[in-house]
mmCIF file of C-alpha atoms in Angstrom:
data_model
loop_
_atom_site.group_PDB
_atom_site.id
_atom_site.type_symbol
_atom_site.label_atom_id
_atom_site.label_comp_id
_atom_site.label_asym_id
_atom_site.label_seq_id
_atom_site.Cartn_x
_atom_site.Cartn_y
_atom_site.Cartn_z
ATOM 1 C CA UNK A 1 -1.603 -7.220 5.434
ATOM 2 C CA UNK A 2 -1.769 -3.667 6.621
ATOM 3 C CA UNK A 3 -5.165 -1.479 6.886
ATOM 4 C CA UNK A 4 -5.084 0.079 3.367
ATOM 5 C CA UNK A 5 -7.382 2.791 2.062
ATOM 6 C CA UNK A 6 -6.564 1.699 -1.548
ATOM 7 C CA UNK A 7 -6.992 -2.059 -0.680
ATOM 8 C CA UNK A 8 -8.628 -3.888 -3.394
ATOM 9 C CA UNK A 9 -8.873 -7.173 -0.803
ATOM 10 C CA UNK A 10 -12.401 -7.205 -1.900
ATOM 11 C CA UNK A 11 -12.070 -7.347 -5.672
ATOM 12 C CA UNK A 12 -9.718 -9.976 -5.970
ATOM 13 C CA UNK A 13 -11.999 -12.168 -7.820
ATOM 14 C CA UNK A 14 -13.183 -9.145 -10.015
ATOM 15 C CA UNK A 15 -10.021 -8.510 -10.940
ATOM 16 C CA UNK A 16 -8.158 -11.904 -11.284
ATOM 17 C CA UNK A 17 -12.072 -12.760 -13.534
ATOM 18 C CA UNK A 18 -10.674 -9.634 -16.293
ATOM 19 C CA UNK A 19 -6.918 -11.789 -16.677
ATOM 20 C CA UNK A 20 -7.112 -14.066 -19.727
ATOM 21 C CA UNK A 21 -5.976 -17.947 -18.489
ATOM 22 C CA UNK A 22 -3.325 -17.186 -21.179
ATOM 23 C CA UNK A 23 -1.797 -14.928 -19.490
ATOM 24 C CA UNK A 24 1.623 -15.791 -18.145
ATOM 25 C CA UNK A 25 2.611 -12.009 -16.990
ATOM 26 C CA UNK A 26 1.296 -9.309 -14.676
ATOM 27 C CA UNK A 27 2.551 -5.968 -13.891
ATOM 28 C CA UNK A 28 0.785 -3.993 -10.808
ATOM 29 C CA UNK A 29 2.306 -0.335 -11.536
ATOM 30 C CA UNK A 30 0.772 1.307 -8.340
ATOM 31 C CA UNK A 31 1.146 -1.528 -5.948
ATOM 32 C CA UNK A 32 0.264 -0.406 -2.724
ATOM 33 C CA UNK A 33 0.234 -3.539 -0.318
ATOM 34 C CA UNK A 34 1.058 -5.752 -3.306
ATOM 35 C CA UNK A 35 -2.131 -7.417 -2.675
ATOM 36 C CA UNK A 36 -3.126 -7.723 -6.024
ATOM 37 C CA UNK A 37 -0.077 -9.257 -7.495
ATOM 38 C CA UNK A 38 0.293 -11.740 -4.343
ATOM 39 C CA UNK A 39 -2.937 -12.651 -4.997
ATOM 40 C CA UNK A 40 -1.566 -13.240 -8.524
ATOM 41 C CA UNK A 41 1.659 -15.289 -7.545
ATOM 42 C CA UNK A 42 -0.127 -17.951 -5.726
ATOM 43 C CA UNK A 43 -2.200 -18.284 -9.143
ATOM 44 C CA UNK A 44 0.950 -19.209 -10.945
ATOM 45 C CA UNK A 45 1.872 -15.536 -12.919
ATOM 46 C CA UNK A 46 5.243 -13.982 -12.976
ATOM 47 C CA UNK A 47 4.311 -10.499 -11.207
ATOM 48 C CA UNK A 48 6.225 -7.141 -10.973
ATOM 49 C CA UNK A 49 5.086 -4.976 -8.842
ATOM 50 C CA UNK A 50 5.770 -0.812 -8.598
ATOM 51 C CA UNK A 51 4.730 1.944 -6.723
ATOM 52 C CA UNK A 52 6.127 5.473 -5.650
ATOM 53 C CA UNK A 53 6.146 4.665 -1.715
ATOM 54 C CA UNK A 54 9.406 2.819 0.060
ATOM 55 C CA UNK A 55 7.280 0.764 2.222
ATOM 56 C CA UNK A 56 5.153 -0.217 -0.921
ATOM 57 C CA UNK A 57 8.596 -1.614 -2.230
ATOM 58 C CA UNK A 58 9.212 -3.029 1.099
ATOM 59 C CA UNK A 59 5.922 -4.940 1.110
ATOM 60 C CA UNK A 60 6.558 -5.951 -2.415
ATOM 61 C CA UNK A 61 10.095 -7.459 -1.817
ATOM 62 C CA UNK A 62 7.897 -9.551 0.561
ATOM 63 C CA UNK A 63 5.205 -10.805 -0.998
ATOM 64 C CA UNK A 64 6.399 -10.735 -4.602
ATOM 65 C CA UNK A 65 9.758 -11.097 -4.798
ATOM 66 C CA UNK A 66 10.451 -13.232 -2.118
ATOM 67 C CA UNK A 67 10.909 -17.209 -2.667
ATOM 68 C CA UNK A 68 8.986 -18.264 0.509
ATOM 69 C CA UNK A 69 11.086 -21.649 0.757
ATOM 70 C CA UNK A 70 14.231 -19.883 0.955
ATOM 71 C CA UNK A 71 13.342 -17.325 3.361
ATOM 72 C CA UNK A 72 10.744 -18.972 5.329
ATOM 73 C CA UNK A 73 12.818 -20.489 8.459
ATOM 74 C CA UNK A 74 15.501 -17.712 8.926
ATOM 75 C CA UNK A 75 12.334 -15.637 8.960
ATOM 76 C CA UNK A 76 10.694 -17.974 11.622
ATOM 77 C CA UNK A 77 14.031 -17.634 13.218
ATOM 78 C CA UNK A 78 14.178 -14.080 13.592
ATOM 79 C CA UNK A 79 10.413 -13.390 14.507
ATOM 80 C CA UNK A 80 10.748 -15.793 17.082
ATOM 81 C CA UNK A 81 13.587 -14.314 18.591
ATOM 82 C CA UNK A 82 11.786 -10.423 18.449
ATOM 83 C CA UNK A 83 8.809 -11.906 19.740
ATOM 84 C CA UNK A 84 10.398 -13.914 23.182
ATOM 85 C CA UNK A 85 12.833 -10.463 23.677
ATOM 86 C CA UNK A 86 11.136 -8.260 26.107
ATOM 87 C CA UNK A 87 14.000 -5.251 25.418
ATOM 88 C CA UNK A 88 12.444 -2.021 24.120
ATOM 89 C CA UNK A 89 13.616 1.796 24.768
ATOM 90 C CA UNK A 90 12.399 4.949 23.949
ATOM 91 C CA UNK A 91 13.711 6.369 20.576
ATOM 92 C CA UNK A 92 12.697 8.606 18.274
ATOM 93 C CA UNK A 93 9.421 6.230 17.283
ATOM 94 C CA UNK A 94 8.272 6.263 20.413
ATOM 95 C CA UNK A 95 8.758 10.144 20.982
ATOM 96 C CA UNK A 96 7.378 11.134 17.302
ATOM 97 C CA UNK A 97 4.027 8.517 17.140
ATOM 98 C CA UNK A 98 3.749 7.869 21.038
ATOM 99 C CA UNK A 99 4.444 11.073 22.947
ATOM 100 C CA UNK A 100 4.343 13.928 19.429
ATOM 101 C CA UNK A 101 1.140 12.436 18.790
ATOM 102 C CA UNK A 102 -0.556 9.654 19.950
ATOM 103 C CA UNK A 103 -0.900 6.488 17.226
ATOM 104 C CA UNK A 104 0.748 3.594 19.408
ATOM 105 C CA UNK A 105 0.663 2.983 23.303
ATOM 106 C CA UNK A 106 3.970 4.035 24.361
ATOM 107 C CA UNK A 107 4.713 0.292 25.150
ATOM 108 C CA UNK A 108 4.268 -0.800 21.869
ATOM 109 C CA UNK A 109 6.614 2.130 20.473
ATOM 110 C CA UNK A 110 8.986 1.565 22.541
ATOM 111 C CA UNK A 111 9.705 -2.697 21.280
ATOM 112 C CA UNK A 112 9.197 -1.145 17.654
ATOM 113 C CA UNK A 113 12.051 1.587 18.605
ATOM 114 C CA UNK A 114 13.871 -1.543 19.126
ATOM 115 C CA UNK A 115 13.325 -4.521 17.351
ATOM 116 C CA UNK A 116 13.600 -1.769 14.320
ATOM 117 C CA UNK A 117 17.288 -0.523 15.495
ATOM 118 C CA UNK A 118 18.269 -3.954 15.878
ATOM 119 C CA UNK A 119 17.428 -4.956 12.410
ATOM 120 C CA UNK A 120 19.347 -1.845 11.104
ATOM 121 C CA UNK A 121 22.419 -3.037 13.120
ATOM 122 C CA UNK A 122 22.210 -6.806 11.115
ATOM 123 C CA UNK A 123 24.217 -7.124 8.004
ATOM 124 C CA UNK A 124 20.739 -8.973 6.652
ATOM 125 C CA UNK A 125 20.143 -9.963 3.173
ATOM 126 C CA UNK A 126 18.236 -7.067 1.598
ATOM 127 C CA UNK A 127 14.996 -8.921 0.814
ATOM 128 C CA UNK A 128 14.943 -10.929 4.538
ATOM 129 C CA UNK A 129 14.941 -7.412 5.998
ATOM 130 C CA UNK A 130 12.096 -6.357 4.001
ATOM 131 C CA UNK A 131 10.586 -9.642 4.864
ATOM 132 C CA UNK A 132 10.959 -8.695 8.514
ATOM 133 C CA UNK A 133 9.935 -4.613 8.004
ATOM 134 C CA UNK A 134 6.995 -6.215 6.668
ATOM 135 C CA UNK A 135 5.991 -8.296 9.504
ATOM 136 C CA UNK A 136 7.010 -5.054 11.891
ATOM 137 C CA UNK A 137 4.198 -3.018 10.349
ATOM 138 C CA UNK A 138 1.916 -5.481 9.876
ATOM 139 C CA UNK A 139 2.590 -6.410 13.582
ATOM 140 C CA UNK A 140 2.151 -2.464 14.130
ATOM 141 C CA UNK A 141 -0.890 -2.177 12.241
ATOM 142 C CA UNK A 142 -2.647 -4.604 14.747
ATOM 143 C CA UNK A 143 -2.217 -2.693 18.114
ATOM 144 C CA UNK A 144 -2.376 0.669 16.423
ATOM 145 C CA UNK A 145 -4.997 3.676 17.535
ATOM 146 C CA UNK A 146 -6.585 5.406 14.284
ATOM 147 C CA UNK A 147 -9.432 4.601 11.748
ATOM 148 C CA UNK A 148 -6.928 2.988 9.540
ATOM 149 C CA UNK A 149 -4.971 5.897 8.283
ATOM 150 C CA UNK A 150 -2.494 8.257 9.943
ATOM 151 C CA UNK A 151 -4.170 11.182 8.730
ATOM 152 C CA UNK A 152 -4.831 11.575 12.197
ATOM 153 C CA UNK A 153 -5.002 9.496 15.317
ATOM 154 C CA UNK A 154 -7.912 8.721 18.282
ATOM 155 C CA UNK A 155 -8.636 11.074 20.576
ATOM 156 C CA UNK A 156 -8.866 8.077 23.083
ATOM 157 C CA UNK A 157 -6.447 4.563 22.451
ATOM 158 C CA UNK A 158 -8.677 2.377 20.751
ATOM 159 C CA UNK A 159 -8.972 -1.270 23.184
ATOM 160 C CA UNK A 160 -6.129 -2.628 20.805
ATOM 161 C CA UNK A 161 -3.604 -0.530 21.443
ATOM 162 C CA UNK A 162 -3.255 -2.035 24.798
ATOM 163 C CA UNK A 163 -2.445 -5.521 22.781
ATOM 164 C CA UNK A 164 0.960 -6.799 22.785
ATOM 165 C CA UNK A 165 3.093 -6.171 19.861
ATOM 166 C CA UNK A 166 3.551 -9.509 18.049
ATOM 167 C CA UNK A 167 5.177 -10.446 15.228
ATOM 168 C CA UNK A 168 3.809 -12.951 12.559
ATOM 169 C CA UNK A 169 5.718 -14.436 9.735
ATOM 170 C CA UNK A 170 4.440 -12.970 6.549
ATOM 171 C CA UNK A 171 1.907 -15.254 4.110
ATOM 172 C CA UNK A 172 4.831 -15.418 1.366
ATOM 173 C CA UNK A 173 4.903 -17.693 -1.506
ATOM 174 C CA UNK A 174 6.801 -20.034 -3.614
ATOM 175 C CA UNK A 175 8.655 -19.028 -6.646
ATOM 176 C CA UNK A 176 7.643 -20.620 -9.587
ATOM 177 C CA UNK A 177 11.267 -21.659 -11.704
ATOM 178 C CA UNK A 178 11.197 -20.394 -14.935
ATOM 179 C CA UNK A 179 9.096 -17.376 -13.819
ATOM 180 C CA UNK A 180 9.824 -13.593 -12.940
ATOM 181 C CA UNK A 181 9.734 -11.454 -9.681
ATOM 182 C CA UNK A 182 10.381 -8.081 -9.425
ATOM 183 C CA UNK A 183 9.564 -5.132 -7.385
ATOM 184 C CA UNK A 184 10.447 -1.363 -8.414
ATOM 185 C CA UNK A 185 10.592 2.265 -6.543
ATOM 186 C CA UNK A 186 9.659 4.232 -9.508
ATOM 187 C CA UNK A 187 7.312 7.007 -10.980
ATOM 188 C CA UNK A 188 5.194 4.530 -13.258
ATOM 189 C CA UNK A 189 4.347 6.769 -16.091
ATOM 190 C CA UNK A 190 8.720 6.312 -16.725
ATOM 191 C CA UNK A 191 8.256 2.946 -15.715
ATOM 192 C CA UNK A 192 6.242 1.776 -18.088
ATOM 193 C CA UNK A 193 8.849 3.258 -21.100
ATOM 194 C CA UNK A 194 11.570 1.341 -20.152
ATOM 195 C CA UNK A 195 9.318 -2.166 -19.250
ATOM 196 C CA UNK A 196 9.371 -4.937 -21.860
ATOM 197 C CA UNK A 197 5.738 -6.166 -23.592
ATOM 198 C CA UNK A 198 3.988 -8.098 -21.015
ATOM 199 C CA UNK A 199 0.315 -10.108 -20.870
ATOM 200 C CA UNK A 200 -1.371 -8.014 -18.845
ATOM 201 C CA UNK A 201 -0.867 -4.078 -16.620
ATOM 202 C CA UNK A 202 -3.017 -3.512 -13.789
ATOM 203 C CA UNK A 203 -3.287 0.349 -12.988
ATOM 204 C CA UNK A 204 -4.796 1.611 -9.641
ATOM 205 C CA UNK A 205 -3.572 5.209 -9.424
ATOM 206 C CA UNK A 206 -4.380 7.555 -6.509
ATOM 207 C CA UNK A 207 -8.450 8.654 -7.051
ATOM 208 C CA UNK A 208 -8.075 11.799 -5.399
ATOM 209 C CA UNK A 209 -6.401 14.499 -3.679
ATOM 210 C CA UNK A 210 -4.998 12.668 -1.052
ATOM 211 C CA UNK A 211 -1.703 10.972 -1.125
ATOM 212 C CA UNK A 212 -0.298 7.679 0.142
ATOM 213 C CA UNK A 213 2.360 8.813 1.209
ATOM 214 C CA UNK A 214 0.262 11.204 3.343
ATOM 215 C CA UNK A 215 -1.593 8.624 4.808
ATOM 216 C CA UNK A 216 1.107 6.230 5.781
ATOM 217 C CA UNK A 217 3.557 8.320 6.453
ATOM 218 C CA UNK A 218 4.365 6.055 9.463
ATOM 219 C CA UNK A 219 5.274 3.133 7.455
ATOM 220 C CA UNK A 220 7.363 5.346 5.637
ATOM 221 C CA UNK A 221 9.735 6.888 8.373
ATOM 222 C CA UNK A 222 9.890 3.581 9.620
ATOM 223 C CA UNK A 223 10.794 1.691 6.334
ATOM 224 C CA UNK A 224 13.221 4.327 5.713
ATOM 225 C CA UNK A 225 14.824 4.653 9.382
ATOM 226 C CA UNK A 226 15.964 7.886 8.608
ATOM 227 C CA UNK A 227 14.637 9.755 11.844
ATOM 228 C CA UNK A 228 12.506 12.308 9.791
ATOM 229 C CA UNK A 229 11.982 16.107 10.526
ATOM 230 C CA UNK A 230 7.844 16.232 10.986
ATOM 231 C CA UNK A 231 5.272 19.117 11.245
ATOM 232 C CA UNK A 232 2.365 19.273 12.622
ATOM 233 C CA UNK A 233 -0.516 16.672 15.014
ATOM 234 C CA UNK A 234 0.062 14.344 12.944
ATOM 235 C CA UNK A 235 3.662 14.315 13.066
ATOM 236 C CA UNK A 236 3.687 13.984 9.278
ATOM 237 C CA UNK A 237 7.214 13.807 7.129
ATOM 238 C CA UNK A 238 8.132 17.475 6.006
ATOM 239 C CA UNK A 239 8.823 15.751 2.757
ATOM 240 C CA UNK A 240 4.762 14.671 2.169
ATOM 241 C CA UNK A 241 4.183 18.294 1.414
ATOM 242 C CA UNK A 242 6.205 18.151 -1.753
ATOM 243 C CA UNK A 243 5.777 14.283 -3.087
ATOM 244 C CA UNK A 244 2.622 14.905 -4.814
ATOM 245 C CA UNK A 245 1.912 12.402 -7.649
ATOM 246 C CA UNK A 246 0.175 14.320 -10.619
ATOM 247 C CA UNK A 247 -2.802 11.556 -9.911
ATOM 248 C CA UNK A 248 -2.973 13.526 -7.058
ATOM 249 C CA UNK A 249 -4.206 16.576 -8.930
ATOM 250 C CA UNK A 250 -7.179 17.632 -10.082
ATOM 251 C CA UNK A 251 -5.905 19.601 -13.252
ATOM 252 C CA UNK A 252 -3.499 16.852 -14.185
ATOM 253 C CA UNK A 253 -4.926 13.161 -13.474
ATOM 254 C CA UNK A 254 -6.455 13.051 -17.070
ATOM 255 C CA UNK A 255 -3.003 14.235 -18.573
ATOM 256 C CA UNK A 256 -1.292 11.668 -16.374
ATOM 257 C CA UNK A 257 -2.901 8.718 -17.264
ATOM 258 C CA UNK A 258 -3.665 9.598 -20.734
ATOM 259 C CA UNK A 259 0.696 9.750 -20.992
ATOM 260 C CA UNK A 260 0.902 6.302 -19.109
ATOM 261 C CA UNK A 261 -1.796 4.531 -21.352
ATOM 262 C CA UNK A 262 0.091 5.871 -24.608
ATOM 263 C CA UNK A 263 3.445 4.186 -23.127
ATOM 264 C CA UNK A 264 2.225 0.568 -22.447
ATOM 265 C CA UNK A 265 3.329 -2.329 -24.174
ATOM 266 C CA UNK A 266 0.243 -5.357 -23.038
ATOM 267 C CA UNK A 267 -2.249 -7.032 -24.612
ATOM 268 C CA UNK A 268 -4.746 -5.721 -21.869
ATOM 269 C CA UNK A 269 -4.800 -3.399 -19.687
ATOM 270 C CA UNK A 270 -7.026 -3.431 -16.553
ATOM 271 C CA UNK A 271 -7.849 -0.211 -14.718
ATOM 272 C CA UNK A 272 -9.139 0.598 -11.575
ATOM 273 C CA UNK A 273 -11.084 3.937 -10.317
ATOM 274 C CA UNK A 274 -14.035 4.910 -8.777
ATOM 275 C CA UNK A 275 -16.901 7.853 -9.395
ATOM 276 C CA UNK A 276 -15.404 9.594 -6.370
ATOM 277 C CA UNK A 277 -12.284 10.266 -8.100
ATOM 278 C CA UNK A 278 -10.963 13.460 -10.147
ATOM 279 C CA UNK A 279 -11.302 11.106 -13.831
ATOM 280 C CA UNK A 280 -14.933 10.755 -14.254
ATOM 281 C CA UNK A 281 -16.325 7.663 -16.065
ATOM 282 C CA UNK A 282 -17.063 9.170 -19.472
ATOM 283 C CA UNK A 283 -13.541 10.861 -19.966
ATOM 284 C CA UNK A 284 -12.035 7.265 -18.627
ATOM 285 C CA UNK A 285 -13.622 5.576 -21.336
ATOM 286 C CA UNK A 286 -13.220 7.977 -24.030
ATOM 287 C CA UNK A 287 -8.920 7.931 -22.936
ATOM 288 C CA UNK A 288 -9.052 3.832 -22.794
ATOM 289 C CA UNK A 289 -11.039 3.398 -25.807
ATOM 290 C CA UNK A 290 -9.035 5.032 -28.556
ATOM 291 C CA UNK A 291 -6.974 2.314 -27.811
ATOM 292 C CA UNK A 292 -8.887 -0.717 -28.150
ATOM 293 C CA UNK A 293 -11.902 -2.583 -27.160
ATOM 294 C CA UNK A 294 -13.020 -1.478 -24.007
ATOM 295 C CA UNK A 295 -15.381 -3.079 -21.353
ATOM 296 C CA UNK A 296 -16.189 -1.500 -18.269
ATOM 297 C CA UNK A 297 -17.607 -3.657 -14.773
ATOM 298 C CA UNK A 298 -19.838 -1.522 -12.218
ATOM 299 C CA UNK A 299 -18.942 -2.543 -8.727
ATOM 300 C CA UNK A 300 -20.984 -1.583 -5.218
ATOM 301 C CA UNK A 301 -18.466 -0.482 -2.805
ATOM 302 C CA UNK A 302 -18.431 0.383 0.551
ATOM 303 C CA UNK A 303 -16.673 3.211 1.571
ATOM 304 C CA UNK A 304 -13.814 3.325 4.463
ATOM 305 C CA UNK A 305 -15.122 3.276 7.600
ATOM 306 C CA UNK A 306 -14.169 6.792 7.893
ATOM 307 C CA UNK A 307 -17.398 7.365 6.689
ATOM 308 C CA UNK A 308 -19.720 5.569 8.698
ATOM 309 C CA UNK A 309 -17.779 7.064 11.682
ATOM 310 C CA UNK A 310 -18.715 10.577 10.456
ATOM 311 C CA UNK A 311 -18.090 14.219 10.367
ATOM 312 C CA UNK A 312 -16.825 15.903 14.133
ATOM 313 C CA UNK A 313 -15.285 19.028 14.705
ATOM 314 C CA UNK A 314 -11.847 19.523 17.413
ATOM 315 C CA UNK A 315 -13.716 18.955 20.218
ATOM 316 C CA UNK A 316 -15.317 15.382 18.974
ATOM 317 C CA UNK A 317 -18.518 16.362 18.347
ATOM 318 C CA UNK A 318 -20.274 15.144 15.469
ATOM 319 C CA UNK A 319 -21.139 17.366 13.053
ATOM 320 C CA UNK A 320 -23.399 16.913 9.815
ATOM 321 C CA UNK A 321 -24.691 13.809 8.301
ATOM 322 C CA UNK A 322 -22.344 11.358 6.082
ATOM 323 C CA UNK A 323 -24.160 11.526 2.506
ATOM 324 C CA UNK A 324 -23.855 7.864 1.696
ATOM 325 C CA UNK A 325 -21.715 4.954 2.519
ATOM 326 C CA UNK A 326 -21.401 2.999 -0.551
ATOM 327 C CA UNK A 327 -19.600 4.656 -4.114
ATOM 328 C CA UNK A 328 -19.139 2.830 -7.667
ATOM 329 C CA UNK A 329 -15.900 0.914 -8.390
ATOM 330 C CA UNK A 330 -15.178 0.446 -11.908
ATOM 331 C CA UNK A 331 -13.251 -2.049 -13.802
ATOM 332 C CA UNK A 332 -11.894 -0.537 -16.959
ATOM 333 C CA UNK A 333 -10.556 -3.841 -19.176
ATOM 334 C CA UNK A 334 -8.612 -2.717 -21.755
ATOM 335 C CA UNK A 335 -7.858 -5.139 -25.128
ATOM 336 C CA UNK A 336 -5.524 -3.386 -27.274
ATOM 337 C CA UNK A 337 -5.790 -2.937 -30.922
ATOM 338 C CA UNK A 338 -3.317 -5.184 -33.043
ATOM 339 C CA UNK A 339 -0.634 -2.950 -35.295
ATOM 340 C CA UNK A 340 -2.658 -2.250 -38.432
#
């Protein structure tokens, strides 16, 4: 999978440790990657998965909706054929991230300008496109030239950037019969109103003032294919600067979350947040546990390597001292309170 600020690759176990055996259902409301609920899949759950972000629903078409043995060898097909094509061109990929700015090695934007025009040309079935979108940015991801989010980009192309662009069939999985997979585009604090009772809601909102759609805004333009007006170094979507979750800010997180915990319909909830972000642990607790019984798990937790690169100013000096590499992940597991 993609390089993913918000990756919770690391916590699998934590996580999948807080879901009762019982539990036949699980929702992932800010989905991300979809790691989480693929990780749940191959365990045998039915999963839906959510987030704000197309390329989140993208990713989530792949790895959660997706019945690996109907899509696996049309998708073997197809990857095979991108990967033995040597055509490329410059389009507006290459210009924006290659030229604009400087994320890819022109050579590699230039087979994702087309191996991405081609597939919009295809009269594909929705979720094999999103099957092969996902392996394109995942392909992308491995030859790209940042620190893993597109905030910004190297002054110099990091050694992989020279790489080869190479597609890889995603690690999809079989659908269980009798179980369900779905994958929605929508703000979750409406989502959750309109979602039948499930087993269990996993909720992993943004910690902080920055957004994801911010920091992948690549993924984005090239999920959506829609050629993008973009301002600034970073060649960021104009439309970043107004899709700002509330999670996003300061003065509203605590509302926000307070209105989606009110609105779900689970026996437990599982939250996850960290004592970096704008909900500090004592408020967290006191919003979960005026719902039910409430146990909380203290994680170590390095942070992104953004960190242990450090502090530099424009002309890539560094500049002041990182104040510590590790923060606190917590694990808020939520039981909820039977009707009285």
């Amino acid at each position: 999978m993609i390089k993913y600020i918000g990756s919770k690759r690391l916590l699998l176990d934590d996580i999948a440790s807080c879901v009762s055996s019982k539990s036949e259902t699980f929702v992932d409301l800010f989905s991300g990657t979809s790691r989480v609920g693929h990780h749940m899949k191959k365990k045998g759950m039915s999963v839906i998965a959510n987030d704000y972000a197309t390329y989140a629903k993208v990713i989530a078409d792949c790895y959660i909706v997706a019945d690996r043995k109907k899509y696996i060898k049309d998708a073997e097909k197809l990857i095979n054929e991108y990967n033995q094509s040597n055509k490329k061109f410059c389009g507006y990929f290459t210009e924006t991230f290659c030229c604009d700015s400087q994320y890819f090695n022109p050579k590699n934007g230039e087979r994702i300008d087309w191996i991405r025009e081609d597939l919009e040309k295809r009269s594909l079935d929705p979720i094999l496109k999103n099957i092969m979108l996902t392996s394109l940015m995942e392909a992308a991801d491995k030859v790209d030239s940042t620190c893993g989010v597109q905030m910004a980009y190297l002054k110099r192309y990091a050694k992989r950037s020279y790489n080869d662009l190479k597609m890889k069939v995603p690690d999809m999985v079989d659908n269980l019969d009798g179980n369900t997979y779905k994958a929605f585009q929508m703000d979750s604090n409406v989502l959750v109103k309109t979602l039948d009772p499930v087993d269990v809601m996993y909720i992993d909102p943004p910690y902080n003032q920055h957004s994801y759609l911010g920091n992948y805004h690549i993924w984005e333009s090239l999920c959506i294919w829609d050629k993008a007006e973009h301002y600034g170094k970073a060649c960021k979507r104009v439309d970043t600067k107004i899709k700002k979750s509330d999670y996003n800010m300061k003065r509203k997180a605590l509302s926000a979350m307070d209105s989606l915990v009110k609105n779900l319909k689970c026996e437990t909830a599982i939250v996850s947040f960290n004592n970096e972000g704008y909900i500090p642990r004592s408020d967290m607790e006191a919003l979960l546990s005026k719902h039910g019984d409430l146990a909380v798990e203290e994680i170590d937790y390095k942070r992104y390597v953004g960190a242990k690169i450090g502090i530099h100013n424009k002309k890539g000096k560094k500049v002041g001292k990182v104040s510590h590499l590790e923060n606190k992940e917590y694990l808020y597991v939520l039981n909820f309170k039977g009707e009285e």
